[in-house]
Short mmCIF file of C-alpha atoms in Angstrom, two decimals:
data_model
loop_
_atom_site.label_atom_id
_atom_site.label_comp_id
_atom_site.label_asym_id
_atom_site.label_seq_id
_atom_site.Cartn_x
_atom_site.Cartn_y
_atom_site.Cartn_z
CA MET M 63 4.42 -47.34 9.45
CA GLY M 64 7.03 -44.81 8.44
CA GLU M 65 6.96 -41.06 8.06
CA ILE M 66 7.26 -38.19 5.62
CA VAL M 67 9.49 -35.26 6.52
CA PHE M 68 8.89 -32.13 4.43
CA VAL M 69 12.22 -30.31 4.30
CA GLY M 70 12.42 -26.70 3.08
CA LEU M 71 15.24 -25.92 0.67
CA GLY M 72 15.09 -22.18 1.29
CA LEU M 73 15.89 -19.86 -1.57
CA HIS M 74 17.70 -19.86 -4.89
CA ASP M 75 20.22 -22.73 -4.71
CA GLU M 76 21.49 -25.80 -2.80
CA MET M 77 22.94 -23.63 -0.01
CA GLY M 78 19.51 -22.59 1.31
CA ILE M 79 18.83 -25.75 3.33
CA SER M 80 19.28 -25.57 7.11
CA LEU M 81 21.62 -27.74 9.18
CA ARG M 82 18.53 -29.42 10.66
CA GLY M 83 17.30 -30.25 7.15
CA LEU M 84 20.66 -31.73 6.23
CA LYS M 85 20.66 -33.82 9.39
CA GLU M 86 17.22 -35.24 8.57
CA LEU M 87 18.63 -36.42 5.25
CA GLU M 88 21.28 -38.54 6.98
CA THR M 89 18.67 -40.95 8.33
CA ALA M 90 16.30 -40.86 5.32
CA ASP M 91 15.53 -44.12 3.52
CA SER M 92 14.44 -42.28 0.39
CA VAL M 93 14.72 -38.66 -0.73
CA PHE M 94 12.31 -37.01 -3.14
CA MET M 95 12.44 -33.53 -4.52
CA GLU M 96 10.09 -31.24 -6.39
CA LEU M 97 11.20 -28.09 -8.13
CA TYR M 98 7.99 -26.83 -9.69
CA THR M 99 6.22 -24.84 -6.95
CA SER M 100 8.98 -22.20 -6.85
CA LEU M 101 11.94 -21.33 -9.03
CA MET M 102 15.38 -22.20 -7.69
CA PRO M 103 17.39 -21.04 -10.70
CA GLU M 104 20.82 -22.03 -9.45
CA PHE M 105 19.96 -25.24 -7.64
CA SER M 106 22.38 -27.97 -8.72
CA VAL M 107 21.08 -31.49 -8.11
CA LYS M 108 24.61 -32.79 -8.56
CA ASN M 109 26.08 -30.48 -5.91
CA PHE M 110 23.22 -31.21 -3.55
CA GLN M 111 23.76 -34.96 -3.89
CA LYS M 112 27.41 -34.41 -3.08
CA ILE M 113 26.62 -32.27 -0.02
CA SER M 114 23.92 -34.60 1.31
CA GLY M 115 25.38 -37.91 0.22
CA LYS M 116 21.91 -38.97 -0.94
CA LYS M 117 20.46 -39.81 -4.32
CA LEU M 118 17.49 -37.57 -5.20
CA HIS M 119 14.35 -38.85 -6.90
CA MET M 120 12.77 -35.99 -8.81
CA ILE M 121 8.99 -35.72 -8.50
CA LEU M 122 6.95 -34.22 -11.32
CA ARG M 123 3.95 -31.97 -10.77
CA GLN M 124 1.64 -34.63 -12.15
CA GLU M 125 2.88 -37.27 -9.72
CA LEU M 126 2.26 -35.08 -6.70
CA GLU M 127 -1.02 -33.55 -7.80
CA GLU M 128 -2.87 -36.13 -9.85
CA GLU M 129 -1.58 -39.29 -8.26
CA SER M 130 -1.73 -37.83 -4.74
CA GLY M 131 1.95 -38.44 -4.18
CA GLU M 132 1.67 -42.24 -4.37
CA THR M 133 5.42 -42.68 -4.82
CA VAL M 134 6.21 -40.70 -1.69
CA LEU M 135 3.43 -42.34 0.31
CA LYS M 136 4.59 -45.79 -0.72
CA ALA M 137 8.14 -45.07 0.43
CA ALA M 138 6.75 -43.74 3.71
CA GLU M 139 4.85 -46.94 4.40
CA THR M 140 7.92 -48.78 5.53
CA GLY M 141 10.61 -46.14 6.07
CA LYS M 142 11.50 -42.50 6.40
CA ALA M 143 10.79 -40.49 3.25
CA VAL M 144 12.07 -36.94 2.90
CA LEU M 145 10.38 -34.61 0.42
CA LEU M 146 12.57 -31.63 -0.43
CA VAL M 147 10.57 -28.55 -1.29
CA PRO M 148 11.66 -25.04 -2.42
CA GLY M 149 11.24 -22.30 0.20
CA ASP M 150 9.30 -23.14 3.37
CA PRO M 151 7.28 -26.34 2.96
CA LEU M 152 3.47 -26.43 3.04
CA ILE M 153 3.01 -22.90 1.82
CA ALA M 154 2.02 -24.43 -1.52
CA THR M 155 -1.42 -26.09 -1.25
CA THR M 156 -0.28 -29.14 -3.18
CA HIS M 157 1.93 -30.15 -0.24
CA VAL M 158 -0.89 -29.53 2.20
CA ALA M 159 -3.03 -31.97 0.19
CA LEU M 160 -0.30 -34.62 0.34
CA ARG M 161 0.14 -34.10 4.06
CA ILE M 162 -3.60 -34.45 4.75
CA HIS M 163 -3.65 -37.63 2.67
CA ALA M 164 -0.65 -39.06 4.54
CA GLU M 165 -2.06 -38.29 7.99
CA LYS M 166 -5.37 -39.94 7.04
CA LEU M 167 -3.45 -43.08 6.10
CA GLY M 168 -1.69 -43.01 9.47
CA VAL M 169 1.67 -41.86 8.07
CA ARG M 170 3.36 -39.46 10.48
CA THR M 171 4.45 -36.12 8.97
CA ARG M 172 6.92 -33.50 10.13
CA ILE M 173 8.21 -30.19 8.76
CA VAL M 174 11.70 -28.72 8.68
CA HIS M 175 11.30 -25.06 7.80
CA GLY M 176 13.29 -23.07 5.28
CA ALA M 177 13.57 -19.43 4.25
CA SER M 178 10.52 -18.29 2.31
CA ILE M 179 10.04 -15.67 -0.38
CA LEU M 180 7.20 -14.32 1.81
CA SER M 181 9.49 -12.99 4.52
CA ALA M 182 12.55 -12.52 2.28
CA VAL M 183 10.97 -9.78 0.18
CA ILE M 184 9.78 -7.99 3.31
CA GLY M 185 13.33 -7.97 4.70
CA LEU M 186 14.89 -6.94 1.39
CA SER M 187 12.50 -3.99 0.96
CA GLY M 188 12.75 -2.78 4.56
CA LEU M 189 8.98 -2.32 4.68
CA HIS M 190 7.23 -3.19 7.93
CA ASN M 191 5.88 -6.69 8.19
CA TYR M 192 2.72 -5.78 10.11
CA LYS M 193 1.70 -3.36 7.34
CA PHE M 194 1.30 -6.04 4.69
CA GLY M 195 -2.26 -7.04 3.86
CA LYS M 196 -3.13 -10.25 2.06
CA SER M 197 -0.78 -11.35 -0.68
CA VAL M 198 -1.68 -12.50 -4.16
CA THR M 199 -0.20 -14.28 -7.17
CA ILE M 200 -0.37 -12.69 -10.62
CA PRO M 201 -1.09 -15.63 -12.93
CA LEU M 202 0.57 -16.20 -16.28
CA ALA M 203 -1.94 -14.73 -18.73
CA SER M 204 -3.99 -17.20 -20.68
CA GLY M 205 -6.70 -15.31 -22.52
CA VAL M 206 -8.49 -12.91 -20.18
CA SER M 207 -6.41 -11.87 -17.15
CA SER M 208 -7.77 -12.47 -13.67
CA GLU M 209 -8.78 -9.23 -11.96
CA THR M 210 -8.10 -10.66 -8.50
CA PRO M 211 -4.60 -9.16 -8.11
CA TYR M 212 -5.96 -5.71 -8.99
CA GLU M 213 -8.77 -6.11 -6.47
CA VAL M 214 -6.41 -7.28 -3.74
CA ILE M 215 -4.12 -4.28 -4.30
CA ALA M 216 -7.17 -1.98 -4.21
CA GLN M 217 -8.52 -3.50 -1.01
CA ASN M 218 -5.14 -3.31 0.76
CA ARG M 219 -4.59 0.27 -0.47
CA ARG M 220 -7.93 1.37 1.02
CA LEU M 221 -6.68 0.01 4.36
CA GLY M 222 -3.28 1.70 3.95
CA LEU M 223 -1.59 -1.70 3.58
CA HIS M 224 1.16 -3.02 1.32
CA THR M 225 0.51 -5.83 -1.17
CA LEU M 226 3.02 -8.54 -2.04
CA CYS M 227 2.40 -9.86 -5.56
CA LEU M 228 4.10 -13.15 -6.31
CA LEU M 229 4.57 -13.80 -10.00
CA ASP M 230 3.42 -17.05 -11.52
CA ILE M 231 5.79 -19.65 -12.93
CA ASP M 232 5.33 -22.68 -15.13
CA VAL M 233 8.36 -24.89 -14.73
CA THR M 234 7.12 -27.50 -17.20
CA GLU M 235 6.94 -24.91 -19.97
CA ASN M 236 9.96 -23.04 -18.64
CA ARG M 237 8.00 -19.79 -18.37
CA TYR M 238 7.92 -17.24 -15.61
CA LEU M 239 6.28 -13.86 -15.27
CA LYS M 240 8.67 -10.90 -15.18
CA ILE M 241 8.11 -7.71 -13.21
CA ARG M 242 7.49 -5.72 -16.40
CA GLU M 243 4.93 -8.25 -17.65
CA GLY M 244 3.15 -8.33 -14.30
CA LEU M 245 2.89 -4.53 -14.31
CA LYS M 246 1.57 -4.53 -17.87
CA LEU M 247 -1.12 -7.06 -16.99
CA LEU M 248 -2.22 -4.82 -14.12
CA LEU M 249 -2.23 -1.73 -16.38
CA GLN M 250 -4.55 -3.61 -18.76
CA ILE M 251 -6.98 -4.21 -15.91
CA GLU M 252 -6.67 -0.55 -14.88
CA GLU M 253 -7.65 0.46 -18.38
CA LYS M 254 -10.84 -1.53 -18.03
CA ARG M 255 -11.68 -0.72 -14.41
CA LYS M 256 -10.39 2.87 -14.23
CA GLU M 257 -10.25 2.93 -10.42
CA ASN M 258 -6.86 4.62 -10.33
CA ILE M 259 -5.20 1.72 -8.51
CA VAL M 260 -2.31 0.88 -10.83
CA THR M 261 -1.19 3.81 -12.97
CA MET M 262 2.08 5.09 -14.41
CA ASP M 263 2.50 7.19 -11.24
CA THR M 264 1.98 4.37 -8.75
CA LEU M 265 4.91 3.62 -6.43
CA VAL M 266 6.12 0.07 -6.98
CA VAL M 267 8.93 -2.06 -5.56
CA GLY M 268 10.43 -4.74 -7.76
CA VAL M 269 12.42 -7.56 -6.17
CA ALA M 270 14.46 -10.06 -8.18
CA ARG M 271 16.43 -13.12 -7.09
CA ALA M 272 15.73 -12.94 -3.35
CA GLY M 273 18.13 -15.18 -1.47
CA SER M 274 20.81 -15.18 -4.18
CA ASN M 275 24.19 -13.47 -4.10
CA ASN M 276 22.90 -10.71 -6.36
CA PRO M 277 19.34 -9.81 -5.39
CA GLN M 278 17.96 -6.64 -6.99
CA VAL M 279 15.52 -4.32 -5.26
CA LYS M 280 14.26 -1.17 -6.96
CA ALA M 281 11.53 1.20 -5.83
CA SER M 282 10.15 3.86 -8.15
CA PHE M 283 7.10 4.94 -10.05
CA LEU M 284 5.62 2.35 -12.34
CA ARG M 285 6.69 4.22 -15.49
CA ASP M 286 10.34 3.92 -14.38
CA LEU M 287 10.12 0.27 -13.40
CA LEU M 288 8.74 -0.62 -16.83
CA ARG M 289 12.12 0.45 -18.23
CA CYS M 290 14.16 -1.31 -15.56
CA ASP M 291 15.98 -4.56 -16.37
CA PHE M 292 15.68 -6.87 -13.38
CA GLY M 293 17.68 -9.74 -14.91
CA GLY M 294 16.98 -13.39 -14.11
CA PRO M 295 14.12 -14.85 -12.04
CA PRO M 296 12.36 -15.17 -9.73
CA HIS M 297 10.68 -11.76 -9.70
CA SER M 298 8.11 -10.29 -7.34
CA ILE M 299 6.37 -6.94 -6.91
CA ILE M 300 5.30 -4.96 -3.87
CA PHE M 301 2.64 -2.24 -4.07
CA PRO M 302 3.24 -0.10 -0.96
CA GLY M 303 0.32 1.36 0.94
CA LYS M 304 0.84 4.29 3.29
CA LEU M 305 4.53 4.67 4.18
CA HIS M 306 5.89 5.20 7.67
CA PHE M 307 8.81 7.64 7.48
CA MET M 308 11.22 4.83 8.34
CA GLU M 309 9.86 2.77 5.47
CA ALA M 310 10.47 5.67 3.11
CA GLU M 311 14.05 5.92 4.42
CA ALA M 312 14.49 2.17 3.89
CA LEU M 313 13.24 2.33 0.30
CA ILE M 314 15.61 5.22 -0.40
CA ALA M 315 18.58 3.43 1.21
CA PHE M 316 17.97 -0.16 0.00
CA ALA M 317 15.93 0.27 -3.16
CA ASP M 318 17.22 3.49 -4.68
CA ALA M 319 13.78 5.12 -4.36
CA PRO M 320 13.32 8.80 -5.32
CA GLU M 321 14.32 11.10 -2.43
CA ASN M 322 10.96 12.92 -2.48
CA LEU M 323 9.37 9.75 -1.11
CA ARG M 324 10.17 11.24 2.30
CA GLU M 325 7.50 13.90 1.90
CA ALA M 326 4.85 11.34 1.04
CA SER M 327 5.48 9.33 4.23
CA GLU M 328 4.03 9.94 7.67
CA MET G 162 35.18 0.16 3.93
CA GLY G 163 33.84 -3.22 4.99
CA GLU G 164 30.39 -4.70 5.11
CA ILE G 165 27.67 -6.05 7.38
CA VAL G 166 26.03 -9.35 6.52
CA PHE G 167 22.76 -10.00 8.35
CA VAL G 168 22.48 -13.77 8.69
CA GLY G 169 19.19 -15.40 9.69
CA LEU G 170 19.42 -18.14 12.32
CA GLY G 171 16.02 -19.59 11.46
CA LEU G 172 13.97 -21.13 14.23
CA HIS G 173 14.44 -22.58 17.70
CA ASP G 174 18.10 -23.66 17.94
CA GLU G 175 21.55 -23.62 16.36
CA MET G 176 20.46 -26.03 13.60
CA GLY G 177 18.24 -23.44 11.88
CA ILE G 178 21.00 -21.61 10.01
CA SER G 179 21.41 -22.33 6.28
CA LEU G 180 24.55 -23.66 4.60
CA ARG G 181 24.92 -20.24 2.93
CA GLY G 182 24.82 -18.57 6.33
CA LEU G 183 27.46 -20.92 7.68
CA LYS G 184 29.65 -20.23 4.66
CA GLU G 185 29.42 -16.46 5.24
CA LEU G 186 30.76 -17.04 8.74
CA GLU G 187 33.95 -18.65 7.40
CA THR G 188 35.17 -15.35 5.97
CA ALA G 189 33.82 -13.08 8.73
CA ASP G 190 36.26 -10.89 10.64
CA SER G 191 33.85 -10.49 13.54
CA VAL G 192 30.59 -12.21 14.44
CA PHE G 193 27.85 -10.56 16.51
CA MET G 194 24.63 -12.07 17.66
CA GLU G 195 21.40 -10.79 19.16
CA LEU G 196 18.84 -13.04 20.80
CA TYR G 197 16.23 -10.55 21.97
CA THR G 198 13.97 -9.95 18.96
CA SER G 199 12.72 -13.57 18.96
CA LEU G 200 12.96 -16.47 21.35
CA MET G 201 15.31 -19.30 20.42
CA PRO G 202 14.81 -21.42 23.53
CA GLU G 203 17.25 -24.19 22.69
CA PHE G 204 19.97 -22.16 21.01
CA SER G 205 23.34 -23.14 22.45
CA VAL G 206 26.03 -20.53 21.94
CA LYS G 207 28.64 -23.15 22.80
CA ASN G 208 27.42 -25.61 20.16
CA PHE G 209 27.12 -22.85 17.61
CA GLN G 210 30.70 -21.74 18.21
CA LYS G 211 31.80 -25.33 17.73
CA ILE G 212 29.82 -25.68 14.47
CA SER G 213 30.93 -22.34 13.03
CA GLY G 214 34.44 -22.20 14.48
CA LYS G 215 33.83 -18.56 15.37
CA LYS G 216 33.64 -16.69 18.65
CA LEU G 217 30.32 -14.89 19.10
CA HIS G 218 29.99 -11.40 20.56
CA MET G 219 26.58 -11.07 22.13
CA ILE G 220 24.78 -7.78 21.44
CA LEU G 221 22.32 -6.41 23.94
CA ARG G 222 19.08 -4.67 23.00
CA GLN G 223 20.40 -1.37 24.29
CA GLU G 224 23.53 -1.53 22.16
CA LEU G 225 21.57 -2.07 18.97
CA GLU G 226 18.72 0.33 19.66
CA GLU G 227 20.10 3.19 21.66
CA GLU G 228 23.64 3.26 20.40
CA SER G 229 22.59 2.56 16.82
CA GLY G 230 24.74 -0.54 16.65
CA GLU G 231 28.04 1.33 17.05
CA THR G 232 29.95 -1.85 17.87
CA VAL G 233 28.79 -3.59 14.71
CA LEU G 234 29.32 -0.50 12.56
CA LYS G 235 32.82 -0.03 13.90
CA ALA G 236 33.75 -3.61 13.07
CA ALA G 237 32.29 -3.12 9.58
CA GLU G 238 34.46 -0.09 8.90
CA THR G 239 37.50 -2.18 8.20
CA GLY G 240 36.29 -5.75 7.76
CA LYS G 241 33.41 -8.11 7.30
CA ALA G 242 31.00 -8.12 10.23
CA VAL G 243 28.29 -10.75 10.47
CA LEU G 244 25.23 -10.06 12.62
CA LEU G 245 23.36 -13.25 13.51
CA VAL G 246 19.66 -12.67 13.97
CA PRO G 247 16.84 -15.07 14.98
CA GLY G 248 14.43 -16.00 12.17
CA ASP G 249 14.68 -14.10 8.89
CA PRO G 250 16.71 -10.88 9.30
CA LEU G 251 15.20 -7.42 8.85
CA ILE G 252 11.71 -8.43 9.79
CA ALA G 253 12.37 -6.67 13.12
CA THR G 254 12.45 -2.90 12.62
CA THR G 255 15.51 -2.51 14.85
CA HIS G 256 17.63 -4.26 12.20
CA VAL G 257 16.13 -2.12 9.46
CA ALA G 258 17.26 0.96 11.40
CA LEU G 259 20.80 -0.40 11.69
CA ARG G 260 20.86 -1.25 8.01
CA ILE G 261 19.69 2.23 6.97
CA HIS G 262 22.34 3.76 9.23
CA ALA G 263 25.06 1.54 7.75
CA GLU G 264 24.11 2.27 4.13
CA LYS G 265 24.13 6.01 4.86
CA LEU G 266 27.68 5.66 6.18
CA GLY G 267 28.67 3.84 3.00
CA VAL G 268 28.91 0.41 4.64
CA ARG G 269 27.67 -2.27 2.25
CA THR G 270 24.97 -4.59 3.65
CA ARG G 271 23.73 -7.99 2.57
CA ILE G 272 21.14 -10.46 3.86
CA VAL G 273 21.25 -14.25 4.19
CA HIS G 274 17.68 -15.37 4.80
CA GLY G 275 16.48 -17.85 7.37
CA ALA G 276 13.20 -19.58 8.19
CA SER G 277 10.71 -17.18 9.76
CA ILE G 278 7.89 -17.69 12.22
CA LEU G 279 5.69 -15.83 9.70
CA SER G 280 5.71 -18.63 7.15
CA ALA G 281 6.34 -21.46 9.63
CA VAL G 282 2.99 -21.07 11.42
CA ILE G 283 1.17 -20.94 8.07
CA GLY G 284 2.77 -24.23 7.04
CA LEU G 285 2.17 -25.87 10.41
CA SER G 286 -1.52 -24.93 10.43
CA GLY G 287 -2.17 -25.90 6.80
CA LEU G 288 -4.14 -22.67 6.29
CA HIS G 289 -3.77 -20.95 2.92
CA ASN G 290 -1.14 -18.25 2.77
CA TYR G 291 -3.11 -15.89 0.50
CA LYS G 292 -5.98 -15.82 3.00
CA PHE G 293 -3.97 -14.17 5.78
CA GLY G 294 -4.63 -10.48 6.32
CA LYS G 295 -2.27 -8.21 8.20
CA SER G 296 -0.56 -9.72 11.23
CA VAL G 297 -0.23 -8.19 14.68
CA THR G 298 1.71 -8.60 17.92
CA ILE G 299 -0.13 -8.90 21.23
CA PRO G 300 2.01 -6.87 23.63
CA LEU G 301 2.89 -7.93 27.17
CA ALA G 302 0.25 -6.15 29.26
CA SER G 303 1.45 -3.13 31.17
CA GLY G 304 -1.57 -1.37 32.61
CA VAL G 305 -4.25 -0.89 29.97
CA SER G 306 -4.02 -3.38 27.09
CA SER G 307 -3.71 -2.14 23.53
CA GLU G 308 -6.88 -2.70 21.53
CA THR G 309 -4.99 -2.90 18.25
CA PRO G 310 -4.84 -6.74 18.10
CA TYR G 311 -8.61 -6.90 18.64
CA GLU G 312 -9.17 -4.35 15.89
CA VAL G 313 -6.89 -6.16 13.47
CA ILE G 314 -8.69 -9.47 14.05
CA ALA G 315 -12.04 -7.68 13.54
CA GLN G 316 -10.91 -6.02 10.31
CA ASN G 317 -9.52 -9.25 8.87
CA ARG G 318 -12.62 -11.19 9.92
CA ARG G 319 -14.86 -8.73 8.06
CA LEU G 320 -12.81 -9.49 4.95
CA GLY G 321 -12.95 -13.25 5.58
CA LEU G 322 -9.21 -13.32 6.31
CA HIS G 323 -7.08 -15.11 8.91
CA THR G 324 -5.05 -13.19 11.49
CA LEU G 325 -1.65 -14.25 12.77
CA CYS G 326 -1.05 -12.92 16.29
CA LEU G 327 2.56 -13.02 17.40
CA LEU G 328 3.00 -12.95 21.15
CA ASP G 329 5.30 -10.43 22.77
CA ILE G 330 8.51 -11.39 24.56
CA ASP G 331 10.84 -9.58 26.89
CA VAL G 332 14.14 -11.41 26.91
CA THR G 333 15.74 -9.04 29.42
CA GLU G 334 13.05 -9.80 31.99
CA ASN G 335 12.76 -13.41 30.83
CA ARG G 336 9.03 -13.03 30.18
CA TYR G 337 6.95 -14.19 27.27
CA LEU G 338 3.24 -14.15 26.57
CA LYS G 339 1.59 -17.58 26.51
CA ILE G 340 -1.36 -18.53 24.29
CA ARG G 341 -3.71 -18.62 27.29
CA GLU G 342 -2.61 -15.15 28.44
CA GLY G 343 -2.96 -13.72 24.95
CA LEU G 344 -6.50 -15.08 24.69
CA LYS G 345 -7.41 -13.68 28.11
CA LEU G 346 -6.15 -10.23 27.13
CA LEU G 347 -8.37 -10.34 24.04
CA LEU G 348 -11.37 -11.50 26.09
CA GLN G 349 -10.87 -8.48 28.34
CA ILE G 350 -11.06 -6.20 25.33
CA GLU G 351 -14.14 -8.09 24.08
CA GLU G 352 -15.82 -7.43 27.42
CA LYS G 353 -15.31 -3.73 26.88
CA ARG G 354 -16.05 -3.50 23.16
CA LYS G 355 -18.71 -6.22 22.88
CA GLU G 356 -18.35 -6.61 19.11
CA ASN G 357 -18.47 -10.39 19.21
CA ILE G 358 -14.99 -10.76 17.76
CA VAL G 359 -13.24 -12.88 20.40
CA THR G 360 -15.64 -15.01 22.44
CA MET G 361 -15.56 -18.42 24.14
CA ASP G 362 -16.97 -19.88 20.90
CA THR G 363 -14.41 -18.36 18.53
CA LEU G 364 -12.29 -20.84 16.55
CA VAL G 365 -8.62 -20.39 17.45
CA VAL G 366 -5.38 -22.13 16.44
CA GLY G 367 -2.55 -22.21 18.95
CA VAL G 368 0.98 -22.91 17.72
CA ALA G 369 3.90 -23.58 20.07
CA ARG G 370 7.60 -24.15 19.36
CA ALA G 371 7.49 -23.79 15.57
CA GLY G 372 10.70 -25.15 14.06
CA SER G 373 11.56 -27.39 17.01
CA ASN G 374 11.41 -31.19 17.14
CA ASN G 375 8.17 -31.04 19.10
CA PRO G 376 5.96 -28.27 17.74
CA GLN G 377 2.38 -28.26 19.00
CA VAL G 378 -0.58 -27.14 16.91
CA LYS G 379 -4.10 -27.24 18.28
CA ALA G 380 -7.29 -25.84 16.76
CA SER G 381 -10.48 -25.58 18.76
CA PHE G 382 -12.92 -23.16 20.29
CA LEU G 383 -11.41 -20.58 22.57
CA ARG G 384 -12.96 -22.14 25.70
CA ASP G 385 -11.06 -25.39 24.97
CA LEU G 386 -7.75 -23.71 24.19
CA LEU G 387 -7.85 -21.87 27.54
CA ARG G 388 -7.54 -25.29 29.18
CA CYS G 389 -4.85 -26.55 26.82
CA ASP G 390 -1.23 -26.77 28.00
CA PHE G 391 1.02 -25.70 25.15
CA GLY G 392 4.30 -26.20 27.02
CA GLY G 393 7.39 -24.08 26.41
CA PRO G 394 7.72 -20.99 24.16
CA PRO G 395 7.49 -19.41 21.71
CA HIS G 396 3.71 -19.36 21.31
CA SER G 397 1.54 -17.80 18.64
CA ILE G 398 -2.16 -17.66 17.82
CA ILE G 399 -4.11 -17.72 14.56
CA PHE G 400 -7.69 -16.46 14.35
CA PRO G 401 -9.07 -18.09 11.21
CA GLY G 402 -11.44 -16.17 8.95
CA LYS G 403 -13.63 -18.05 6.47
CA LEU G 404 -12.36 -21.58 5.92
CA HIS G 405 -11.96 -23.24 2.56
CA PHE G 406 -12.96 -26.92 2.87
CA MET G 407 -9.33 -27.97 2.43
CA GLU G 408 -8.30 -25.68 5.27
CA ALA G 409 -10.90 -27.32 7.50
CA GLU G 410 -9.51 -30.73 6.52
CA ALA G 411 -5.99 -29.52 7.32
CA LEU G 412 -6.99 -28.23 10.76
CA ILE G 413 -8.71 -31.57 11.51
CA ALA G 414 -5.69 -33.59 10.31
CA PHE G 415 -2.81 -31.46 11.67
CA ALA G 416 -4.35 -29.58 14.59
CA ASP G 417 -6.87 -32.01 16.03
CA ALA G 418 -9.75 -29.61 15.28
CA PRO G 419 -13.36 -30.70 15.94
CA GLU G 420 -14.75 -32.76 13.04
CA ASN G 421 -17.80 -30.50 12.65
CA LEU G 422 -15.48 -27.78 11.31
CA ARG G 423 -16.15 -29.34 7.91
CA GLU G 424 -19.70 -28.05 7.90
CA ALA G 425 -18.56 -24.51 8.66
CA SER G 426 -16.18 -24.42 5.68
CA GLU G 427 -17.01 -23.61 2.10
#
């Protein structure tokens, strides 16, 4: 019986993989890759094959989700299969499902970690890690918008905590939610709920292209961010809770936040 | 004016750095490194110098915190200074302070992300990312223990959320908190507060050596984990909130949790 090694690709392009990940590839009998759980806009399969010296078999969403990763499991029956995954592996539940399935079949599994959007946006904003409450994904709107993101922001705000909002993507349809669109969806829910959680005067931090050579981080009031062009994906949004004075300083220094943020911090 | 590039070393040893991080080193005029914000037990400075072809200047805690990183800032005045940091940079507040200071002086700063313990333990446990509440560090006991970790676990539990407890380290004194010690500190607080938050029957997940070749993940009731030998550092603890049935399956498959966990999930 062989094994599956989940290797994290880190962020944005083919340079995000760790040396340990690259070393695992050397002894792999087959290498699979999925690029639908997170956007890696500048990932070049060709360059990666050159760097790793391995041929990549691309895995579609359907193969991993509906067919329970049969292709990968089959390769792992007799040899070492590596599954390359954007970010840090097993944050997406679809990989967890595959891993559970593999372990039940007696296939050994291991993880090689990679940089994740979860910690990257914290570092880029300069906000304190231990002040983030639960995070949430704003889904691509299809009919009525889910009110969950609004409720999560509200709950965290009541506790003085920050909220990280990841923005949904659909790689198959080549769609991704932009910061402006995410904010508008939340404003629509505000209009209905009227709890004063997401208004034009709410402080928001937009983060674009974390892990690339040109990430963009901008903190301001929602009305300003609606006018801000964040360029290419991926995008995410932070709704800060109560600010420590050092967090206010960080937002001013790293994210061009209004100087009067200082007075609102504690 | 030069620049400071904060480069994440990822987890555990010298193989955690990304290809992008390694590439940044090629053009660095000076390379600094700190190893006190997180434990990297198997990091070999010698091997890293061989891999990167650069001489490393080790930075002590005092230099970075009390002298505001003068050495690094000075090097960045005229050239490109790289500061190597365990995990994902700027999660530790001490680096945020240095970055604010640098930006105020007009020194450009950039970040190259690395794998972080924050996402690694989520992936290793198989628990769902969006069900984690705020995280907390259990400090090395000095006299009376802080009750904050207990309160954070209680607050998250009320909301049905998981709590990640990082365990404090003191590199200068070569001390680190073990899972067993962390649990005992929490039991002491339970004895005082009696809120039924951390008892012998509480479900706990212990994670040791995330990112290494032999990570250990064990889920069970607190009484069992007290007897469990987790080996070398670093250690961390997760207190699960309400479990989704797939999370229960993951803990059974990856963390050897008791089979009857299934009935407690929803």
